[in-house]
XYZ file of N, CA and C in Angstrom:
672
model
N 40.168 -35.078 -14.442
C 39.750 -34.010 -15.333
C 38.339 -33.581 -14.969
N 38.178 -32.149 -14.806
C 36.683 -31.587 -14.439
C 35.998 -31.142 -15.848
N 35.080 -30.583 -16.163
C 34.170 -30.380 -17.051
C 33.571 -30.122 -16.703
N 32.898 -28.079 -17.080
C 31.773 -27.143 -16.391
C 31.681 -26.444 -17.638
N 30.608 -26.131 -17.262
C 29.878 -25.007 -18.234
C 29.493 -23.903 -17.464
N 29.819 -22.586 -18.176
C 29.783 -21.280 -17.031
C 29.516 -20.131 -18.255
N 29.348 -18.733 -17.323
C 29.718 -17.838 -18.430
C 30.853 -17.037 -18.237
N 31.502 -17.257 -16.630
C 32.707 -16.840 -16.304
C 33.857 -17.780 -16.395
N 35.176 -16.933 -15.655
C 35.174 -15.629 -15.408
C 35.177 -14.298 -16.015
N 35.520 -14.858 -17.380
C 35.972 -13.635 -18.207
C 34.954 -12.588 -18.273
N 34.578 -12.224 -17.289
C 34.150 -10.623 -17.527
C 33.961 -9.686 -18.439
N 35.739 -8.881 -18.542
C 36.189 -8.087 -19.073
C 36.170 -8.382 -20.636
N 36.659 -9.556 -20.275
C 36.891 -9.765 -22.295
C 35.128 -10.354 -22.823
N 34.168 -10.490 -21.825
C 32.934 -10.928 -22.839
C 32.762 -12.472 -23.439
N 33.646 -13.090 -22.953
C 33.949 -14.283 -23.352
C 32.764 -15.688 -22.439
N 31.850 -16.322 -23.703
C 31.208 -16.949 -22.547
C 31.668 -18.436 -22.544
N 32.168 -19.021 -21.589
C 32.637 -20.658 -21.321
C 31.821 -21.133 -21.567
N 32.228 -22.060 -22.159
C 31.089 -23.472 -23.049
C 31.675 -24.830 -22.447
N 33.093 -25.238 -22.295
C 33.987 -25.794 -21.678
C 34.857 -25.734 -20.896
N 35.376 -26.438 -19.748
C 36.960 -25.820 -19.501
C 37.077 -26.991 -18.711
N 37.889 -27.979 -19.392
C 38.729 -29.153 -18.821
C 39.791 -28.926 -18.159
N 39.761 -28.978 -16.905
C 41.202 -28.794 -15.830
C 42.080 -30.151 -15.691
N 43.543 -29.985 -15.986
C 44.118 -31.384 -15.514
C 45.373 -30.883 -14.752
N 45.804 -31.268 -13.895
C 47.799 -30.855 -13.014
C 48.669 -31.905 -14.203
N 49.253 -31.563 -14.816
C 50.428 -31.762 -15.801
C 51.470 -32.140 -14.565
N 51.410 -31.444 -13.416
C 52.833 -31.707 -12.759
C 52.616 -31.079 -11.245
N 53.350 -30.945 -10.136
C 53.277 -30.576 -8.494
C 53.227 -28.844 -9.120
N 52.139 -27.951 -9.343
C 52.233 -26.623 -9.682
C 51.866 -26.393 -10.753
N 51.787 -26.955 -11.668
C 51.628 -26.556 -13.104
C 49.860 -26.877 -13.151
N 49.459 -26.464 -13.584
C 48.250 -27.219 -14.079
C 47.955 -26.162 -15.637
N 46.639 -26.769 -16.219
C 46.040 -26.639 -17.502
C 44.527 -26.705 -17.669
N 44.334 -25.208 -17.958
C 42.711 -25.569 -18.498
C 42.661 -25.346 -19.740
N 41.758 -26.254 -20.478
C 41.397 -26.030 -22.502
C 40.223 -26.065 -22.420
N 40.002 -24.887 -22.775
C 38.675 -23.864 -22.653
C 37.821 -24.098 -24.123
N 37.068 -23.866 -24.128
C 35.754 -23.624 -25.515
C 34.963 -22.240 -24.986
N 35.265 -21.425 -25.994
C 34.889 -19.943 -25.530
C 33.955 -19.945 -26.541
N 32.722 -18.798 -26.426
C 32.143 -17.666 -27.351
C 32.495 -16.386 -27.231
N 32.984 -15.590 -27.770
C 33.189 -14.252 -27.899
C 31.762 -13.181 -27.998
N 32.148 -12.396 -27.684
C 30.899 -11.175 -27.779
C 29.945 -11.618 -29.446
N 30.348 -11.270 -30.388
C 29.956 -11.604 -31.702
C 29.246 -13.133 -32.301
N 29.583 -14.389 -31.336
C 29.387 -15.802 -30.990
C 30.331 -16.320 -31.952
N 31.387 -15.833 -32.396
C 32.580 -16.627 -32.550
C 33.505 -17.531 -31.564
N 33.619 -18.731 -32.293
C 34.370 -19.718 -31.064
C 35.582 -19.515 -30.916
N 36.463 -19.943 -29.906
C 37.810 -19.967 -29.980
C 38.083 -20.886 -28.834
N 39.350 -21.446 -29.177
C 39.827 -22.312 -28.141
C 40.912 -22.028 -28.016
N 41.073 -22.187 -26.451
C 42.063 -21.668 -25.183
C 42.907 -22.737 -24.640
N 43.854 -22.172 -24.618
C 44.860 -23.123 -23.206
C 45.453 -22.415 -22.423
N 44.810 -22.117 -21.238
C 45.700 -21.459 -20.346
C 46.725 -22.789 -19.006
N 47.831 -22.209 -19.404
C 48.493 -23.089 -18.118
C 48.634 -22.051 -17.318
N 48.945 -22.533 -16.170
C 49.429 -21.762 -14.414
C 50.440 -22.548 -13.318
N 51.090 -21.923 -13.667
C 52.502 -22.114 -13.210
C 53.005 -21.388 -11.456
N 52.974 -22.263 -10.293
C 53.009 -21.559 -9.338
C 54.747 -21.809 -9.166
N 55.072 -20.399 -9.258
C 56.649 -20.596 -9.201
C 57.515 -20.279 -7.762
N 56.719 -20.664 -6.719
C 57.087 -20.869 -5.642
C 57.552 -22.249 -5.297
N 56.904 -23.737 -6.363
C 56.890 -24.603 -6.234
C 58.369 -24.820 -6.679
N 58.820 -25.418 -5.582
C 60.768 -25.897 -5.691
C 61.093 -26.557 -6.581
N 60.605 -27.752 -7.362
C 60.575 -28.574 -8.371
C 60.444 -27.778 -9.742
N 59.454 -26.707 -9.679
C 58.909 -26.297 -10.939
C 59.960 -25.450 -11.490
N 60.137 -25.378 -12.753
C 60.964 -23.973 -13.587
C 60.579 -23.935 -14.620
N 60.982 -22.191 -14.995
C 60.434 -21.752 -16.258
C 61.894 -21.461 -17.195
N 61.898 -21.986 -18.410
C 63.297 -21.642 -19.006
C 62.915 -21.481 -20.338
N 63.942 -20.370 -21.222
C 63.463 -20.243 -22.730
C 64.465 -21.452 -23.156
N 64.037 -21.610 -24.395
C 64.673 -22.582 -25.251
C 64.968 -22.413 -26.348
N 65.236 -23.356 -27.642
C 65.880 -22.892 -28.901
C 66.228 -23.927 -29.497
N 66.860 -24.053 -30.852
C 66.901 -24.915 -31.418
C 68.177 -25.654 -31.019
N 67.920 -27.291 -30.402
C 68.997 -28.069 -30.147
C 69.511 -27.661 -28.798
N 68.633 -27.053 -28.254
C 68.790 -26.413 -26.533
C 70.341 -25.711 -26.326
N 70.203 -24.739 -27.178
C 71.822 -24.028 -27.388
C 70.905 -22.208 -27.946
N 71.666 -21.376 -27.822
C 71.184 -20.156 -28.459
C 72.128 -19.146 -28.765
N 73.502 -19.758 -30.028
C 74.690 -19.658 -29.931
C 74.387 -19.945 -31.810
N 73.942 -20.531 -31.901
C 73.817 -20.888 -33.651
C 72.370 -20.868 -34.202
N 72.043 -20.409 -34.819
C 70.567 -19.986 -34.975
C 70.083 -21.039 -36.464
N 69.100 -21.012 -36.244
C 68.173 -21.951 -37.289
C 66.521 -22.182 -37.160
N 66.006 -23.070 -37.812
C 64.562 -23.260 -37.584
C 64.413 -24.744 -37.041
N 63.750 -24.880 -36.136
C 63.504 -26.292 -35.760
C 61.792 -25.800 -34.580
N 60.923 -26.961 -34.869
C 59.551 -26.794 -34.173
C 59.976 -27.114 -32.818
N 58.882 -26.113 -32.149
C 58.780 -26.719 -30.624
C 58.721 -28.023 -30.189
N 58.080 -29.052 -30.737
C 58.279 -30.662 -30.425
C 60.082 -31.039 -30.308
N 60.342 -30.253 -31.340
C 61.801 -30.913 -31.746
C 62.711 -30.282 -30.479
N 62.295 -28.928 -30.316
C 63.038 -28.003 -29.087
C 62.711 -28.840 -27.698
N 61.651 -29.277 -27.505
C 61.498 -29.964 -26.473
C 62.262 -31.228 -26.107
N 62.026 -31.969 -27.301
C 62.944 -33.326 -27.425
C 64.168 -33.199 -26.828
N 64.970 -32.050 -27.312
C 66.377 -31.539 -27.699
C 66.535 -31.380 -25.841
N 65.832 -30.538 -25.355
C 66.188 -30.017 -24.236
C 66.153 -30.970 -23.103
N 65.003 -32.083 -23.227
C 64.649 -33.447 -22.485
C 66.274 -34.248 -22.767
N 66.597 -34.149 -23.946
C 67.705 -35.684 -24.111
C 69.376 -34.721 -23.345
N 69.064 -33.461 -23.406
C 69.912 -32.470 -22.486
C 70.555 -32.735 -21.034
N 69.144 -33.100 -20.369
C 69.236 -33.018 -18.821
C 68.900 -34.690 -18.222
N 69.148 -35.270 -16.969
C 69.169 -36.402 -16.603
C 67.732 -36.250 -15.915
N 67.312 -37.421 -15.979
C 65.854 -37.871 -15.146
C 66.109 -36.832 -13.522
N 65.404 -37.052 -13.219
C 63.788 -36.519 -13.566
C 63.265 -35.233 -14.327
N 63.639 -35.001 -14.882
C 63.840 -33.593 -15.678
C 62.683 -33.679 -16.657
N 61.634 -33.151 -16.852
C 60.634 -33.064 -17.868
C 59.696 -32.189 -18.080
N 59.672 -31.540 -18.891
C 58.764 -30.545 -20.105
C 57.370 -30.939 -19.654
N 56.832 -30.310 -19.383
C 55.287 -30.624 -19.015
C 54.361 -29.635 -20.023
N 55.146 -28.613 -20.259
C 53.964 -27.520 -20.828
C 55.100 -26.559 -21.521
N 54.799 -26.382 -23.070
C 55.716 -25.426 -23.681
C 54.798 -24.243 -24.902
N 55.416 -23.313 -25.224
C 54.533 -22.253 -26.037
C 55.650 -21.905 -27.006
N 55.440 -21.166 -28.437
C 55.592 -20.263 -28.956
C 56.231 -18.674 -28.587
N 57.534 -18.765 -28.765
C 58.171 -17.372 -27.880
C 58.044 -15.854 -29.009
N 59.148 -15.299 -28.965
C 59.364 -14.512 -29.895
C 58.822 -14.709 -31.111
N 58.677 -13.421 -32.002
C 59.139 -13.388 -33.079
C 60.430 -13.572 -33.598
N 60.922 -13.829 -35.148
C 62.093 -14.089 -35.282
C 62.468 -14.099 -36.925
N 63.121 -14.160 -37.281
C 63.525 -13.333 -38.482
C 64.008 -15.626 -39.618
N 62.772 -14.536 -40.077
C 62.270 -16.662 -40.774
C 63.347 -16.776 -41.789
N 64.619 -15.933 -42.225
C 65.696 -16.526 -43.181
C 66.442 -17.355 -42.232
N 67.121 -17.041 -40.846
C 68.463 -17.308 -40.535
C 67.799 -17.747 -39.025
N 66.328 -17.591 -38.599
C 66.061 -18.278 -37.332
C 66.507 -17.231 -36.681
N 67.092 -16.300 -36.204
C 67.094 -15.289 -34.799
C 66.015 -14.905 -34.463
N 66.235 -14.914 -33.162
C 65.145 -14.603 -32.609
C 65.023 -12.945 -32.504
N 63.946 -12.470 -32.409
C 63.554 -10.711 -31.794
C 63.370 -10.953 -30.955
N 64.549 -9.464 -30.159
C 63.996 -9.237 -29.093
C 65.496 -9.519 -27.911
N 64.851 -9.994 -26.546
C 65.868 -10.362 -25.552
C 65.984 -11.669 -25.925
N 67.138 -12.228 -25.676
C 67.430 -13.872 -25.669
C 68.471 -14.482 -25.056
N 68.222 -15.039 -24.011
C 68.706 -15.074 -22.521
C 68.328 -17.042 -22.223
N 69.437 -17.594 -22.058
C 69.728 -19.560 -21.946
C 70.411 -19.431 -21.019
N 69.881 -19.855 -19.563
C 70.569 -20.300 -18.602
C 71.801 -19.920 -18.890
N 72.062 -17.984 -18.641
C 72.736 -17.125 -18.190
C 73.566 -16.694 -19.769
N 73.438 -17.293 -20.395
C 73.670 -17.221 -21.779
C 72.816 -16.243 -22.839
N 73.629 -14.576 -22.854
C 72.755 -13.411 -23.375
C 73.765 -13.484 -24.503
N 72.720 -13.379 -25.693
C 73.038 -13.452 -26.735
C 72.300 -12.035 -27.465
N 71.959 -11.163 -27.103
C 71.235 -9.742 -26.857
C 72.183 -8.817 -26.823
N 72.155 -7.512 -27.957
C 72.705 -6.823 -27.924
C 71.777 -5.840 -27.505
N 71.967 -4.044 -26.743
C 71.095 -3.437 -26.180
C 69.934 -2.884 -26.932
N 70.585 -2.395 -27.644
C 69.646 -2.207 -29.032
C 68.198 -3.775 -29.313
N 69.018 -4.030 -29.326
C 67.971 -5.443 -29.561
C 67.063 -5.714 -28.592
N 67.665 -5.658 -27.139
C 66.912 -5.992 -26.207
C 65.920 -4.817 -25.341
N 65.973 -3.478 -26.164
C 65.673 -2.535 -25.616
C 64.678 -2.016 -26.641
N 64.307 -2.537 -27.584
C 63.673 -2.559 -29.103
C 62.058 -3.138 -28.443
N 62.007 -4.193 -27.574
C 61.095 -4.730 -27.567
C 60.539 -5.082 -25.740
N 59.350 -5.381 -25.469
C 59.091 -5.743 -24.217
C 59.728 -7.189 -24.166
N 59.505 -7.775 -22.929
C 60.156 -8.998 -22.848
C 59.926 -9.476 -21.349
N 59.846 -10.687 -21.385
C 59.755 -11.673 -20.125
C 61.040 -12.612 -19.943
N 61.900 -12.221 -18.270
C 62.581 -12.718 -17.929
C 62.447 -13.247 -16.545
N 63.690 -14.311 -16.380
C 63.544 -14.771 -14.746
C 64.989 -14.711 -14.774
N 65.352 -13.526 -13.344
C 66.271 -13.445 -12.970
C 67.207 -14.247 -12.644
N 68.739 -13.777 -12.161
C 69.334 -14.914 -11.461
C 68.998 -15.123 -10.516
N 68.493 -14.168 -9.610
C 68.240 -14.087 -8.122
C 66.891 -14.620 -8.025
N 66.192 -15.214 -8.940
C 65.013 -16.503 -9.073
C 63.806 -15.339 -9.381
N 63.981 -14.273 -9.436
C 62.555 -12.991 -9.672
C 61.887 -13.305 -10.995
N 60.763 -13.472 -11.317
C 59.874 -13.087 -12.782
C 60.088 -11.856 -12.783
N 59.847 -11.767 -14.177
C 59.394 -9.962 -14.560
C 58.848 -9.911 -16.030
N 58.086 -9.105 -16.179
C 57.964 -8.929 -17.604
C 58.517 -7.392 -17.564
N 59.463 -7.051 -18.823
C 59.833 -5.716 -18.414
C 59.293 -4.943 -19.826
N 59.200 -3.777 -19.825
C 58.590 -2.979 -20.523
C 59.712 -2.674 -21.861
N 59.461 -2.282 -23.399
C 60.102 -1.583 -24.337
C 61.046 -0.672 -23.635
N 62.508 -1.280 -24.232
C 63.685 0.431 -23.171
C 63.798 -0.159 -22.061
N 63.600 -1.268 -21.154
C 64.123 -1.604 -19.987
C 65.279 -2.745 -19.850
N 65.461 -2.879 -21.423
C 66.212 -4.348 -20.789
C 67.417 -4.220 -20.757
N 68.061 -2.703 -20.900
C 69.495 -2.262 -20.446
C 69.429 -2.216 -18.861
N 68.571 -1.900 -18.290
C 68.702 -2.043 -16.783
C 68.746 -2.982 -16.080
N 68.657 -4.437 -17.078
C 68.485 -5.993 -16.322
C 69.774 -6.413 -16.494
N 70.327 -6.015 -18.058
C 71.540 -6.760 -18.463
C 72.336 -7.165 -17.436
N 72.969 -8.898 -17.565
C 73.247 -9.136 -16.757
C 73.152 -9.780 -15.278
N 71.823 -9.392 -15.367
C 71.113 -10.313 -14.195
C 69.995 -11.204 -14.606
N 70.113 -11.070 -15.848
C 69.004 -12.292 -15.941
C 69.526 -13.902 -16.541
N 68.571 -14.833 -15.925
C 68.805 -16.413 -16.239
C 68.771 -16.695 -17.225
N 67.238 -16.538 -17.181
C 66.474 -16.697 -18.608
C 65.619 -15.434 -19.636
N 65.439 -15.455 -20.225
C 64.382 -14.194 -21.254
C 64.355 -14.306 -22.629
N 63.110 -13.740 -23.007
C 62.691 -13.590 -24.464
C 61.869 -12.784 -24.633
N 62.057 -12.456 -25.759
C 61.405 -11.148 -26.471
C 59.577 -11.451 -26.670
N 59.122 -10.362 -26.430
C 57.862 -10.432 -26.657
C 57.121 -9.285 -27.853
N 56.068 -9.045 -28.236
C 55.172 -8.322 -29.371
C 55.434 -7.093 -28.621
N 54.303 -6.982 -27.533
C 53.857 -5.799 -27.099
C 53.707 -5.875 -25.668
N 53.881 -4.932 -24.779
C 53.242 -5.193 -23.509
C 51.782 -4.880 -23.610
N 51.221 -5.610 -22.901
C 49.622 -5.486 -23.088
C 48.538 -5.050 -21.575
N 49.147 -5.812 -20.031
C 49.091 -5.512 -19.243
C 50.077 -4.735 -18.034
N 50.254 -3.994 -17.598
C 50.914 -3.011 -16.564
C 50.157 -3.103 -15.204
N 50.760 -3.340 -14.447
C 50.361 -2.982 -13.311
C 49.226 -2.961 -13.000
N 48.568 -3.862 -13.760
C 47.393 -4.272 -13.409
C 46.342 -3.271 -14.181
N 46.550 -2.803 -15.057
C 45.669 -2.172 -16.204
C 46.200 -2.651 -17.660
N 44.599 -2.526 -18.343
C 45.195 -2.680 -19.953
C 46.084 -1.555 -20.461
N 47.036 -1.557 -21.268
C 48.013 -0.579 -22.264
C 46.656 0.032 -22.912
N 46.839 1.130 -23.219
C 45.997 2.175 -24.468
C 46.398 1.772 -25.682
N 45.702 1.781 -26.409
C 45.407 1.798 -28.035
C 46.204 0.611 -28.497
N 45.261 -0.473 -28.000
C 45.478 -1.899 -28.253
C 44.692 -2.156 -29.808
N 44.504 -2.810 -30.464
C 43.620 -3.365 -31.443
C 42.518 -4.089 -31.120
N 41.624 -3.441 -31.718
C 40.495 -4.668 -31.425
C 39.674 -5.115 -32.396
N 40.342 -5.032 -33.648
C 39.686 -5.703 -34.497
C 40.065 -6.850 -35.311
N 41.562 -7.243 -35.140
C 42.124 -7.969 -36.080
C 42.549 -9.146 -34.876
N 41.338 -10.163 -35.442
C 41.655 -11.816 -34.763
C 42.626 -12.622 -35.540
N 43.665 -12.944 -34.389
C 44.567 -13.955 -34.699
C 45.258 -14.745 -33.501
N 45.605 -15.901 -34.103
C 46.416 -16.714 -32.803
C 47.558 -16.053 -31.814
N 47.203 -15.980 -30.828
C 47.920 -15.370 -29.629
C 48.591 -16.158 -28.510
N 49.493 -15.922 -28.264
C 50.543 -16.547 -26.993
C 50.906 -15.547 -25.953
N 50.465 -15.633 -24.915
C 50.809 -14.597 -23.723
C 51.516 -15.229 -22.391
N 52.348 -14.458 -21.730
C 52.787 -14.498 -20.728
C 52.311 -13.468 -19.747
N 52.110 -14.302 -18.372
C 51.433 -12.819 -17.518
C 51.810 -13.175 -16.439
N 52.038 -12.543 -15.405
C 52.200 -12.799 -13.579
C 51.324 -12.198 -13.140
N 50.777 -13.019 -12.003
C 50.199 -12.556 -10.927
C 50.593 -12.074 -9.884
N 49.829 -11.224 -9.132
C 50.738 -10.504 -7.661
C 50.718 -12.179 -6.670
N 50.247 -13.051 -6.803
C 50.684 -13.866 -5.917
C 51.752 -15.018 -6.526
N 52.141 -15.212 -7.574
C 53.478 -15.215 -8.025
C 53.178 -16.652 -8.856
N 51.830 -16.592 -9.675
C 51.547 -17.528 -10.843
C 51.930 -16.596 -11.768
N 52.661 -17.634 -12.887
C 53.029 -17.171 -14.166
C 51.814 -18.225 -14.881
N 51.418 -17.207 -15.500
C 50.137 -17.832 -16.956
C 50.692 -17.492 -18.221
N 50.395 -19.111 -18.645
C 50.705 -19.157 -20.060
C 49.206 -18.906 -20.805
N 48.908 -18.487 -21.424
C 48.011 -18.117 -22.429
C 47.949 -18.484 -23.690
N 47.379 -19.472 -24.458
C 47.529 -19.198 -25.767
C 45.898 -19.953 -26.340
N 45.288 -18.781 -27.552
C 44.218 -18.520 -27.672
C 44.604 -19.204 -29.653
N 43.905 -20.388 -29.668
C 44.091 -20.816 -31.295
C 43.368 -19.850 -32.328
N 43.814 -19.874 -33.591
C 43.008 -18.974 -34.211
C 43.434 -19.434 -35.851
N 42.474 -18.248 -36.698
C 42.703 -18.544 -38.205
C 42.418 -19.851 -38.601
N 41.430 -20.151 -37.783
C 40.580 -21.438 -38.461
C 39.355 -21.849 -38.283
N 38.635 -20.474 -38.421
C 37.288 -20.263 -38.183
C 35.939 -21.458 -39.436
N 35.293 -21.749 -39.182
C 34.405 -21.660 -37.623
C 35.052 -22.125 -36.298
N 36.203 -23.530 -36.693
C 36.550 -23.708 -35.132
C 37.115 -23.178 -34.058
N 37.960 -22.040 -34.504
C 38.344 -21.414 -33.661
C 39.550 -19.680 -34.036
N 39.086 -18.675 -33.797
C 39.001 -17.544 -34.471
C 39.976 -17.101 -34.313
N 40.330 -17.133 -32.562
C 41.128 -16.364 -32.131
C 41.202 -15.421 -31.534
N 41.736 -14.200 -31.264
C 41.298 -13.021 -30.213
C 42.003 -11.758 -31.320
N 41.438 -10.895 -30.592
C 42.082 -9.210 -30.906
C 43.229 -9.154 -29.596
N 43.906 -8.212 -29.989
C 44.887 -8.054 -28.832
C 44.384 -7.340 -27.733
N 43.300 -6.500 -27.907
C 42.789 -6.074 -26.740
C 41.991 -6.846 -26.040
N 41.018 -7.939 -26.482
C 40.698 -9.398 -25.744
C 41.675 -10.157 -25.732
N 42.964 -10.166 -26.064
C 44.107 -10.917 -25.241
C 44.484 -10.234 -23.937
N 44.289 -8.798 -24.046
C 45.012 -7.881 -22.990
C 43.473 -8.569 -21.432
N 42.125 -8.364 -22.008
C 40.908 -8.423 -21.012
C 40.806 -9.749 -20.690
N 41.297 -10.985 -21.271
C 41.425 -12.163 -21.324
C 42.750 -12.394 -20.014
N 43.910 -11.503 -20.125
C 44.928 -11.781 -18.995
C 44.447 -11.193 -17.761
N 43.977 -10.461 -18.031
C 43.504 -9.489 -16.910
C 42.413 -10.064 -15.799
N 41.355 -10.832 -16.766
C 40.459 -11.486 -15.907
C 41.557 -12.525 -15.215
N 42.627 -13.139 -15.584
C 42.953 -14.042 -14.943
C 44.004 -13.911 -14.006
N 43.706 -12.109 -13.822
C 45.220 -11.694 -12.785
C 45.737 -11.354 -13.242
């Protein structure tokens, strides 16, 4: 584990490093948990993972309650993890997991695309309602835009629904928010073919605030 004090990289988002503990979770994966100041000197704490998905061993897959996405309910990510570990035979293991979709808190469905090792449970409407991050069959990432996910149907492995798209092609989206801090979970690719997990704690200030969505958008951006 390293330990630096900096005021980068974050640039764009204004963010000055106070911490950032690096550890490899796994052959590709690694994790930094950051201690930020924000422009205003509000704190927040970070976990970005980075995921190099060239690495043969490594995969990215959505999940669900009881590692099925066929009967819907509520169960926490610990429990989803458990579920999906007692699933598959050694060597098989969860190194790093996040917070996906939104989802409709009576009956557990998820919003959005929802896509289990080839298993679309997405009607077009549904999946065309919202942006979303998938990995093809043919092994491709993508995050695809609101209205695109009739053009994937079918070829994708895995996917889930996301809020908003926030980065394009390597620019921020217009008329993001920037005033309302809260806990954030992002997915992003890089042109050299890291997937970053993002997630920025929040709503528990002083320790940690959280971001606006437009310092979530300058926050991905600095990192590719």
């Amino acid at each position: 584990t390293v330990s630096a004090q900096a005021t980068g990289p974050f640039t764009q988002s204004q963010l000055t490093v106070i911490t950032d503990d690096e550890s490899t979770l796994a052959p590709g994966v690694n994790l930094n948990e950051l201690t930020v100041y924000d422009k205003n000197g509000d704190r927040v704490e970070m976990y970005i993972t980075t995921v190099d998905t060239t690495v043969d061993t490594v995969g990215v897959y959505a999940n669900y309650m009881d590692n099925q996405n066929q009967s819907y309910g509520l169960q926490t990510l610990s429990a989803q993890v458990a579920a999906m570990e007692a699933n598959y035979e050694e060597p098989f293991k969860i190194v790093a997991g996040i917070n996906a979709s939104y989802y409709n808190t009576g009956n557990g469905k998820p919003t959005g695309a929802f896509v289990m090792e080839g298993i679309d449970v997405t009607t077009e409407a549904e999946g065309n309602n919202f942006a979303f991050f998938a990995v093809l069959k043919d092994g491709t990432y993508m995050i695809g835009a609101k209205g695109e996910y009739s053009s994937y149907k079918g070829q994708i492995k895995e996917a889930i629904g996301g809020y908003i798209h926030i980065v394009k092609d390597g620019a921020i989206v217009s008329g993001l928010d920037a005033k309302t801090k809260y806990p954030r979970q992002t997915l992003g690719l890089t042109a050299d073919g890291k997937l970053i997990l993002m997630t920025a704690d929040g709503s528990q200030a002083p320790q940690t605030v959280g971001l606006t969505v437009a310092e979530q958008a300058q926050v991905m951006l600095d990192l590719g």
